[in-house]
Coordinates of C-alpha atoms in Angstrom, one line a residue:
M1 CA 0.0 0.0 0.0
V2 CA 1.2 3.5 -0.9
S3 CA 1.8 5.6 2.1
V4 CA 0.2 9.0 2.6
W5 CA 3.6 10.7 2.5
T6 CA 4.5 9.2 -0.8
L7 CA 1.2 10.4 -2.2
F8 CA 1.7 13.8 -0.7
I9 CA 5.2 14.2 -2.1
C10 CA 4.2 13.0 -5.6
T11 CA 1.2 15.5 -5.6
S12 CA 3.5 18.3 -4.4
I13 CA 6.0 17.6 -7.2
A14 CA 3.3 17.4 -9.8
L15 CA 1.8 20.7 -8.7
Y16 CA 5.2 22.3 -8.6
Y17 CA 5.9 21.3 -12.1
L18 CA 2.5 22.5 -13.3
L19 CA 3.2 25.9 -11.7
V20 CA 6.6 26.1 -13.4
L21 CA 5.2 25.1 -16.8
K22 CA 2.4 27.7 -16.4
A23 CA 5.0 30.4 -15.5
L24 CA 7.2 29.5 -18.4
Y25 CA 4.1 29.4 -20.7
T26 CA 2.9 32.8 -19.7
A27 CA 6.4 34.3 -19.7
S28 CA 7.1 33.0 -23.3
H29 CA 3.7 34.1 -24.6
S30 CA 3.0 37.5 -23.1
P31 CA 5.8 39.4 -24.9
I32 CA 4.8 37.8 -28.2
R33 CA 1.1 38.8 -27.6
T34 CA 2.0 42.4 -26.8
H35 CA 4.4 42.5 -29.7
T36 CA 1.8 41.3 -32.3
H37 CA -0.7 43.7 -30.8
T38 CA 1.6 46.7 -31.3
D39 CA 2.4 45.4 -34.8
G40 CA -1.3 45.2 -35.6
K41 CA -1.8 48.8 -34.3
A42 CA 1.0 50.0 -36.4
A43 CA -0.4 48.3 -39.5
M44 CA -3.8 49.8 -38.8
Q45 CA -2.3 53.3 -38.6
L46 CA -0.3 52.7 -41.8
A47 CA -3.5 51.6 -43.6
N48 CA -5.4 54.6 -42.3
T49 CA -2.8 57.1 -43.4
H50 CA -2.6 55.3 -46.8
Q51 CA -6.3 55.6 -47.3
E52 CA -6.2 59.3 -46.4
Q53 CA -3.6 59.9 -49.0
L54 CA -5.6 58.1 -51.6
S55 CA -8.8 60.1 -51.1

């Protein structure tokens, strides 16, 4: 039979790894998201100025 401590330690390790993975995931994705957002904004401004020049 598996002891309570073994179960507790395994659960703690699993939760720790999940937290680390979540932190890495958010750290690697947040700059990309803001970067694409600013790129999208710049593209919209460029399109707007281009349309104004055409009309």
